[in-house]
PDB file of C-alpha atoms in Angstrom:
ATOM      1  CA  MET A   1     262.907-126.003  50.591  1.00 60.00           C
ATOM      2  CA  SER A   2     262.055-122.320  50.495  1.00 79.00           C
ATOM      3  CA  LEU A   3     259.698-121.260  47.751  1.00 94.00           C
ATOM      4  CA  LYS A   4     260.537-118.264  45.619  1.00 98.00           C
ATOM      5  CA  LEU A   5     258.638-115.052  46.269  1.00 98.00           C
ATOM      6  CA  GLY A   6     257.596-112.633  43.568  1.00 98.00           C
ATOM      7  CA  VAL A   7     256.467-109.326  45.079  1.00 98.00           C
ATOM      8  CA  ASN A   8     253.966-107.400  42.991  1.00 98.00           C
ATOM      9  CA  ILE A   9     254.574-103.665  43.414  1.00 98.00           C
ATOM     10  CA  ASP A  10     251.643-102.397  41.338  1.00 97.00           C
ATOM     11  CA  HIS A  11     250.047-100.717  44.329  1.00 96.00           C
ATOM     12  CA  ILE A  12     253.163 -98.715  45.111  1.00 97.00           C
ATOM     13  CA  ALA A  13     252.457 -97.128  41.734  1.00 97.00           C
ATOM     14  CA  THR A  14     248.750 -96.890  42.621  1.00 96.00           C
ATOM     15  CA  LEU A  15     249.689 -94.690  45.584  1.00 96.00           C
ATOM     16  CA  ARG A  16     251.870 -92.530  43.348  1.00 96.00           C
ATOM     17  CA  GLN A  17     249.100 -92.156  40.788  1.00 95.00           C
ATOM     18  CA  ALA A  18     246.611 -91.057  43.460  1.00 94.00           C
ATOM     19  CA  ARG A  19     248.428 -87.714  43.511  1.00 93.00           C
ATOM     20  CA  ARG A  20     250.010 -87.887  40.030  1.00 91.00           C
ATOM     21  CA  ALA A  21     253.288 -87.417  41.887  1.00 92.00           C
ATOM     22  CA  ALA A  22     256.801 -88.661  41.130  1.00 92.00           C
ATOM     23  CA  TRP A  23     256.902 -90.815  44.236  1.00 94.00           C
ATOM     24  CA  PRO A  24     256.745 -93.344  45.739  1.00 97.00           C
ATOM     25  CA  ASP A  25     258.971 -94.653  42.965  1.00 97.00           C
ATOM     26  CA  PRO A  26     258.448 -98.322  41.984  1.00 98.00           C
ATOM     27  CA  VAL A  27     262.201 -98.611  41.338  1.00 98.00           C
ATOM     28  CA  ASP A  28     262.898 -97.692  44.983  1.00 98.00           C
ATOM     29  CA  ALA A  29     260.248-100.175  46.111  1.00 98.00           C
ATOM     30  CA  ALA A  30     261.768-102.932  43.964  1.00 98.00           C
ATOM     31  CA  ALA A  31     265.189-102.329  45.504  1.00 98.00           C
ATOM     32  CA  VAL A  32     263.790-102.632  49.029  1.00 98.00           C
ATOM     33  CA  CYS A  33     261.865-105.805  48.164  1.00 98.00           C
ATOM     34  CA  LEU A  34     264.884-107.500  46.592  1.00 98.00           C
ATOM     35  CA  GLU A  35     267.104-106.525  49.514  1.00 98.00           C
ATOM     36  CA  THR A  36     264.690-107.998  52.047  1.00 98.00           C
ATOM     37  CA  GLY A  37     263.720-111.361  50.582  1.00 96.00           C
ATOM     38  CA  ALA A  38     261.946-111.053  47.235  1.00 98.00           C
ATOM     39  CA  ASP A  39     263.306-113.265  44.477  1.00 98.00           C
ATOM     40  CA  PHE A  40     261.457-111.435  41.706  1.00 98.00           C
ATOM     41  CA  ILE A  41     259.579-108.193  41.195  1.00 98.00           C
ATOM     42  CA  VAL A  42     256.162-108.549  39.586  1.00 98.00           C
ATOM     43  CA  VAL A  43     254.478-105.715  37.695  1.00 98.00           C
ATOM     44  CA  HIS A  44     251.248-105.718  35.692  1.00 97.00           C
ATOM     45  CA  LEU A  45     251.317-103.368  32.728  1.00 97.00           C
ATOM     46  CA  ARG A  46     247.659-102.772  31.931  1.00 94.00           C
ATOM     47  CA  LYS A  47     246.317-101.219  28.761  1.00 91.00           C
ATOM     48  CA  ASP A  48     245.162 -98.149  30.691  1.00 91.00           C
ATOM     49  CA  GLU A  49     248.460 -97.885  32.651  1.00 92.00           C
ATOM     50  CA  ARG A  50     246.432 -97.107  35.762  1.00 91.00           C
ATOM     51  CA  HIS A  51     249.359 -97.946  38.042  1.00 95.00           C
ATOM     52  CA  ILE A  52     252.528 -99.306  36.399  1.00 97.00           C
ATOM     53  CA  ASN A  53     253.337 -97.514  33.158  1.00 97.00           C
ATOM     54  CA  GLU A  54     255.720 -98.229  30.308  1.00 97.00           C
ATOM     55  CA  LYS A  55     258.363 -95.880  31.720  1.00 97.00           C
ATOM     56  CA  ASP A  56     258.295 -97.859  34.984  1.00 98.00           C
ATOM     57  CA  LEU A  57     258.761-101.094  33.081  1.00 98.00           C
ATOM     58  CA  ALA A  58     261.705 -99.693  31.134  1.00 98.00           C
ATOM     59  CA  LEU A  59     263.470 -98.454  34.289  1.00 98.00           C
ATOM     60  CA  LEU A  60     262.789-101.649  36.249  1.00 98.00           C
ATOM     61  CA  CYS A  61     264.097-103.923  33.495  1.00 98.00           C
ATOM     62  CA  LYS A  62     267.205-101.760  33.075  1.00 98.00           C
ATOM     63  CA  THR A  63     267.892-101.501  36.825  1.00 98.00           C
ATOM     64  CA  PHE A  64     267.127-105.093  37.798  1.00 98.00           C
ATOM     65  CA  PRO A  65     267.953-107.364  34.855  1.00 98.00           C
ATOM     66  CA  GLY A  66     266.863-110.940  35.421  1.00 97.00           C
ATOM     67  CA  LYS A  67     264.500-109.967  38.243  1.00 98.00           C
ATOM     68  CA  ILE A  68     261.407-108.528  36.546  1.00 98.00           C
ATOM     69  CA  HIS A  69     258.339-110.695  35.963  1.00 98.00           C
ATOM     70  CA  LEU A  70     255.889-108.821  33.739  1.00 98.00           C
ATOM     71  CA  GLU A  71     252.172-109.521  33.711  1.00 98.00           C
ATOM     72  CA  CYS A  72     250.287-108.344  30.632  1.00 98.00           C
ATOM     73  CA  SER A  73     247.466-109.317  28.325  1.00 97.00           C
ATOM     74  CA  TYR A  74     247.998-110.637  24.816  1.00 97.00           C
ATOM     75  CA  THR A  75     247.385-107.427  22.861  1.00 96.00           C
ATOM     76  CA  LEU A  76     249.928-106.534  20.196  1.00 97.00           C
ATOM     77  CA  GLU A  77     250.702-103.253  21.978  1.00 97.00           C
ATOM     78  CA  LEU A  78     251.617-104.955  25.249  1.00 97.00           C
ATOM     79  CA  GLU A  79     253.523-107.689  23.443  1.00 98.00           C
ATOM     80  CA  LYS A  80     255.568-104.941  21.767  1.00 98.00           C
ATOM     81  CA  ALA A  81     256.445-103.457  25.174  1.00 98.00           C
ATOM     82  CA  ALA A  82     257.518-106.863  26.503  1.00 98.00           C
ATOM     83  CA  LEU A  83     259.737-107.482  23.479  1.00 98.00           C
ATOM     84  CA  LYS A  84     261.257-104.013  23.746  1.00 98.00           C
ATOM     85  CA  TYR A  85     262.212-104.090  27.434  1.00 98.00           C
ATOM     86  CA  LYS A  86     262.936-107.826  27.783  1.00 98.00           C
ATOM     87  CA  PRO A  87     261.881-108.718  31.337  1.00 98.00           C
ATOM     88  CA  TYR A  88     263.129-112.030  32.701  1.00 98.00           C
ATOM     89  CA  SER A  89     259.677-113.566  32.251  1.00 98.00           C
ATOM     90  CA  VAL A  90     256.199-112.646  31.082  1.00 98.00           C
ATOM     91  CA  CYS A  91     252.937-113.955  32.506  1.00 98.00           C
ATOM     92  CA  ILE A  92     250.140-113.580  29.978  1.00 98.00           C
ATOM     93  CA  VAL A  93     246.896-112.786  31.759  1.00 97.00           C
ATOM     94  CA  PRO A  94     243.339-111.981  30.673  1.00 94.00           C
ATOM     95  CA  GLU A  95     242.212-108.381  30.955  1.00 88.00           C
ATOM     96  CA  GLU A  96     238.567-107.312  30.887  1.00 81.00           C
ATOM     97  CA  PRO A  97     237.378-103.699  30.463  1.00 77.00           C
ATOM     98  CA  GLY A  98     236.448-102.100  33.770  1.00 72.00           C
ATOM     99  CA  GLU A  99     237.739-104.895  35.986  1.00 72.00           C
ATOM    100  CA  VAL A 100     239.101-103.915  39.395  1.00 74.00           C
ATOM    101  CA  THR A 101     241.550-106.804  39.323  1.00 78.00           C
ATOM    102  CA  THR A 102     242.087-109.949  37.275  1.00 79.00           C
ATOM    103  CA  THR A 103     238.967-112.073  37.583  1.00 78.00           C
ATOM    104  CA  GLY A 104     240.305-115.520  36.676  1.00 86.00           C
ATOM    105  CA  GLY A 105     242.471-117.566  34.383  1.00 94.00           C
ATOM    106  CA  LEU A 106     242.754-117.313  30.610  1.00 97.00           C
ATOM    107  CA  LYS A 107     239.723-118.512  28.647  1.00 96.00           C
ATOM    108  CA  PHE A 108     241.062-120.616  25.811  1.00 97.00           C
ATOM    109  CA  THR A 109     239.253-120.362  22.496  1.00 97.00           C
ATOM    110  CA  PRO A 110     240.715-121.227  19.073  1.00 97.00           C
ATOM    111  CA  GLN A 111     241.240-117.508  18.397  1.00 97.00           C
ATOM    112  CA  VAL A 112     242.932-116.897  21.758  1.00 97.00           C
ATOM    113  CA  GLU A 113     245.127-119.976  21.384  1.00 98.00           C
ATOM    114  CA  SER A 114     246.271-118.849  17.938  1.00 98.00           C
ATOM    115  CA  ARG A 115     247.175-115.422  19.288  1.00 98.00           C
ATOM    116  CA  LEU A 116     249.003-116.911  22.275  1.00 98.00           C
ATOM    117  CA  LEU A 117     251.043-119.212  20.037  1.00 98.00           C
ATOM    118  CA  GLU A 118     252.290-116.186  18.081  1.00 98.00           C
ATOM    119  CA  MET A 119     253.134-114.197  21.202  1.00 98.00           C
ATOM    120  CA  ILE A 120     254.848-117.088  22.969  1.00 98.00           C
ATOM    121  CA  GLU A 121     257.007-117.812  19.923  1.00 98.00           C
ATOM    122  CA  ARG A 122     258.155-114.192  19.664  1.00 98.00           C
ATOM    123  CA  LEU A 123     258.876-113.922  23.404  1.00 98.00           C
ATOM    124  CA  HIS A 124     260.906-117.127  23.295  1.00 98.00           C
ATOM    125  CA  LYS A 125     262.954-115.778  20.395  1.00 98.00           C
ATOM    126  CA  LYS A 126     264.012-112.922  22.700  1.00 97.00           C
ATOM    127  CA  GLY A 127     264.972-115.380  25.441  1.00 98.00           C
ATOM    128  CA  ILE A 128     261.998-114.469  27.638  1.00 98.00           C
ATOM    129  CA  LEU A 129     260.346-117.180  29.722  1.00 98.00           C
ATOM    130  CA  VAL A 130     256.575-117.377  29.312  1.00 98.00           C
ATOM    131  CA  SER A 131     253.964-118.095  31.952  1.00 98.00           C
ATOM    132  CA  LEU A 132     250.229-118.462  31.385  1.00 98.00           C
ATOM    133  CA  PHE A 133     247.788-117.475  34.129  1.00 98.00           C
ATOM    134  CA  VAL A 134     245.290-120.318  34.246  1.00 98.00           C
ATOM    135  CA  SER A 135     242.466-121.710  36.315  1.00 97.00           C
ATOM    136  CA  PRO A 136     243.497-124.791  38.336  1.00 98.00           C
ATOM    137  CA  ASP A 137     241.907-127.406  36.105  1.00 97.00           C
ATOM    138  CA  ALA A 138     243.337-130.150  33.928  1.00 98.00           C
ATOM    139  CA  SER A 139     242.125-128.729  30.614  1.00 98.00           C
ATOM    140  CA  SER A 140     243.741-125.334  31.185  1.00 98.00           C
ATOM    141  CA  VAL A 141     247.037-126.855  32.311  1.00 98.00           C
ATOM    142  CA  ARG A 142     247.171-129.166  29.294  1.00 98.00           C
ATOM    143  CA  THR A 143     246.431-126.269  26.961  1.00 98.00           C
ATOM    144  CA  ALA A 144     249.248-124.210  28.503  1.00 98.00           C
ATOM    145  CA  ALA A 145     251.671-127.061  27.883  1.00 98.00           C
ATOM    146  CA  LYS A 146     250.410-127.543  24.317  1.00 98.00           C
ATOM    147  CA  LEU A 147     250.962-123.851  23.572  1.00 98.00           C
ATOM    148  CA  GLY A 148     254.592-124.035  24.688  1.00 98.00           C
ATOM    149  CA  ALA A 149     254.501-122.173  27.995  1.00 98.00           C
ATOM    150  CA  ASP A 150     257.412-122.629  30.376  1.00 98.00           C
ATOM    151  CA  ILE A 151     255.357-121.853  33.494  1.00 98.00           C
ATOM    152  CA  VAL A 152     251.757-121.958  34.620  1.00 98.00           C
ATOM    153  CA  GLU A 153     250.561-119.603  37.317  1.00 98.00           C
ATOM    154  CA  LEU A 154     247.551-121.161  38.989  1.00 98.00           C
ATOM    155  CA  CYS A 155     244.864-118.639  39.864  1.00 98.00           C
ATOM    156  CA  THR A 156     244.131-118.748  43.599  1.00 98.00           C
ATOM    157  CA  ARG A 157     241.293-116.223  43.564  1.00 96.00           C
ATOM    158  CA  ASP A 158     238.541-118.769  44.260  1.00 96.00           C
ATOM    159  CA  TYR A 159     240.626-120.354  47.011  1.00 97.00           C
ATOM    160  CA  SER A 160     241.330-117.000  48.647  1.00 96.00           C
ATOM    161  CA  GLU A 161     237.622-116.096  48.586  1.00 95.00           C
ATOM    162  CA  ALA A 162     236.286-119.453  49.855  1.00 96.00           C
ATOM    163  CA  THR A 163     233.871-119.034  52.754  1.00 95.00           C
ATOM    164  CA  THR A 164     233.666-122.584  54.140  1.00 97.00           C
ATOM    165  CA  ALA A 165     236.176-125.244  55.123  1.00 96.00           C
ATOM    166  CA  LYS A 166     234.631-127.623  52.575  1.00 97.00           C
ATOM    167  CA  GLN A 167     235.115-125.127  49.761  1.00 97.00           C
ATOM    168  CA  THR A 168     238.669-124.438  50.862  1.00 97.00           C
ATOM    169  CA  GLN A 169     239.617-128.109  50.887  1.00 97.00           C
ATOM    170  CA  LYS A 170     238.045-128.729  47.466  1.00 97.00           C
ATOM    171  CA  LEU A 171     239.904-125.778  45.962  1.00 98.00           C
ATOM    172  CA  LEU A 172     243.186-126.817  47.563  1.00 98.00           C
ATOM    173  CA  GLN A 173     242.706-130.260  46.035  1.00 98.00           C
ATOM    174  CA  ASP A 174     242.177-128.651  42.607  1.00 98.00           C
ATOM    175  CA  LEU A 175     245.406-126.686  43.060  1.00 98.00           C
ATOM    176  CA  ALA A 176     247.312-129.794  44.148  1.00 98.00           C
ATOM    177  CA  LEU A 177     246.052-131.931  41.241  1.00 98.00           C
ATOM    178  CA  SER A 178     246.781-129.155  38.738  1.00 98.00           C
ATOM    179  CA  THR A 179     250.292-128.790  40.150  1.00 98.00           C
ATOM    180  CA  LEU A 180     250.921-132.511  39.817  1.00 98.00           C
ATOM    181  CA  LEU A 181     249.720-132.520  36.209  1.00 98.00           C
ATOM    182  CA  ALA A 182     251.753-129.428  35.340  1.00 98.00           C
ATOM    183  CA  LYS A 183     254.919-130.981  36.721  1.00 98.00           C
ATOM    184  CA  GLU A 184     254.266-134.165  34.749  1.00 98.00           C
ATOM    185  CA  LEU A 185     253.970-132.017  31.609  1.00 98.00           C
ATOM    186  CA  GLY A 186     257.301-130.313  32.343  1.00 98.00           C
ATOM    187  CA  LEU A 187     255.921-126.968  33.507  1.00 98.00           C
ATOM    188  CA  GLU A 188     257.158-124.842  36.385  1.00 98.00           C
ATOM    189  CA  VAL A 189     254.304-123.973  38.746  1.00 98.00           C
ATOM    190  CA  HIS A 190     253.546-120.612  40.326  1.00 98.00           C
ATOM    191  CA  ALA A 191     250.480-119.510  42.256  1.00 98.00           C
ATOM    192  CA  GLY A 192     248.930-116.136  42.866  1.00 97.00           C
ATOM    193  CA  HIS A 193     245.913-113.899  43.364  1.00 97.00           C
ATOM    194  CA  GLY A 194     244.462-113.034  46.741  1.00 96.00           C
ATOM    195  CA  LEU A 195     247.171-114.793  48.747  1.00 98.00           C
ATOM    196  CA  ASP A 196     247.947-113.284  52.138  1.00 98.00           C
ATOM    197  CA  TYR A 197     249.793-114.028  55.373  1.00 98.00           C
ATOM    198  CA  HIS A 198     247.062-116.414  56.549  1.00 96.00           C
ATOM    199  CA  ASN A 199     245.995-118.383  53.498  1.00 97.00           C
ATOM    200  CA  VAL A 200     249.374-118.738  51.754  1.00 97.00           C
ATOM    201  CA  LEU A 201     250.653-121.557  53.964  1.00 96.00           C
ATOM    202  CA  ALA A 202     248.309-124.257  52.674  1.00 97.00           C
ATOM    203  CA  VAL A 203     249.165-123.399  49.062  1.00 97.00           C
ATOM    204  CA  ALA A 204     252.882-123.235  49.812  1.00 95.00           C
ATOM    205  CA  ASP A 205     252.661-126.739  51.288  1.00 95.00           C
ATOM    206  CA  ILE A 206     251.560-128.218  47.956  1.00 96.00           C
ATOM    207  CA  GLY A 207     254.418-130.297  46.625  1.00 93.00           C
ATOM    208  CA  GLY A 208     255.795-129.045  43.326  1.00 95.00           C
ATOM    209  CA  MET A 209     255.047-125.367  43.788  1.00 96.00           C
ATOM    210  CA  SER A 210     257.967-123.146  42.802  1.00 96.00           C
ATOM    211  CA  CYS A 211     256.950-119.536  43.415  1.00 98.00           C
ATOM    212  CA  MET A 212     254.227-117.472  45.083  1.00 98.00           C
ATOM    213  CA  ASN A 213     253.430-114.132  43.404  1.00 98.00           C
ATOM    214  CA  ILE A 214     251.912-111.795  45.993  1.00 98.00           C
ATOM    215  CA  GLY A 215     251.307-108.060  46.003  1.00 97.00           C
ATOM    216  CA  PHE A 216     248.254-106.476  47.590  1.00 97.00           C
ATOM    217  CA  SER A 217     248.602-108.121  51.008  1.00 98.00           C
ATOM    218  CA  ILE A 218     252.306-107.227  51.224  1.00 98.00           C
ATOM    219  CA  VAL A 219     251.773-103.595  50.231  1.00 98.00           C
ATOM    220  CA  THR A 220     248.860-103.194  52.645  1.00 97.00           C
ATOM    221  CA  ARG A 221     250.892-104.768  55.467  1.00 98.00           C
ATOM    222  CA  SER A 222     253.716-102.372  54.665  1.00 97.00           C
ATOM    223  CA  VAL A 223     251.487 -99.385  55.499  1.00 96.00           C
ATOM    224  CA  PHE A 224     251.639-100.447  59.153  1.00 97.00           C
ATOM    225  CA  ALA A 225     254.826-102.515  59.408  1.00 97.00           C
ATOM    226  CA  GLY A 226     257.064-101.020  56.717  1.00 98.00           C
ATOM    227  CA  LEU A 227     257.959-102.596  53.377  1.00 98.00           C
ATOM    228  CA  PRO A 228     261.124-104.429  54.538  1.00 98.00           C
ATOM    229  CA  ALA A 229     259.257-106.087  57.410  1.00 98.00           C
ATOM    230  CA  ALA A 230     256.271-106.981  55.213  1.00 98.00           C
ATOM    231  CA  VAL A 231     258.460-108.667  52.599  1.00 98.00           C
ATOM    232  CA  SER A 232     260.653-110.416  55.164  1.00 98.00           C
ATOM    233  CA  GLU A 233     257.649-111.805  57.012  1.00 97.00           C
ATOM    234  CA  MET A 234     256.143-113.269  53.842  1.00 97.00           C
ATOM    235  CA  LYS A 235     259.453-114.746  52.737  1.00 96.00           C
ATOM    236  CA  GLU A 236     259.870-116.360  56.160  1.00 95.00           C
ATOM    237  CA  LEU A 237     256.451-118.009  55.811  1.00 93.00           C
ATOM    238  CA  LEU A 238     257.571-119.567  52.530  1.00 92.00           C
TER     239      LEU A 238
END
């Protein structure tokens, strides 16, 4: 069975922001991705709006209802944007000041869990599915289920950065066991972070996976092959 593909188009906006220009337009990129194999469009609205901004989110949700998967942290400001524009789903991710990219899964503390419970409840009231970006370990998966998430996205950063075959196999086993547990707890399972055309196959082969969310490798491939070809090639792998 073919897995779903969520294409993250943040770095289309990164290119636009490099010149503070009006293009390339993320809406145009989303249309191309959906026409050539993407099942969902993923965008990360960061507090500093360094690539995707709130205007992008508004236009994407209006133009492609039911196809936008928003990543954001659990601040009240970003929650407000999610509730206003009503993407199909929201993945709540950690966000650290100065980070180049997301560094890992959510770190659950009593304070964070309380905040997540509030945000998840309000998103659900608007009919928005909620995903939590978590490390592939049993404790994190169980906490996501306890908090009422619909989906867990397992962080594949460590897997993608493994330098030995032994490390890779251990991390794949962690992903597989976390997927099994998540399914037993009634959660849909996604995976993402650092996945590319070479390392995605082993993760895609894990039984129970539903969707791969991939951005940087697709956008970089598109520089040489074109966006339609880059998306089509990844979808074919899945």
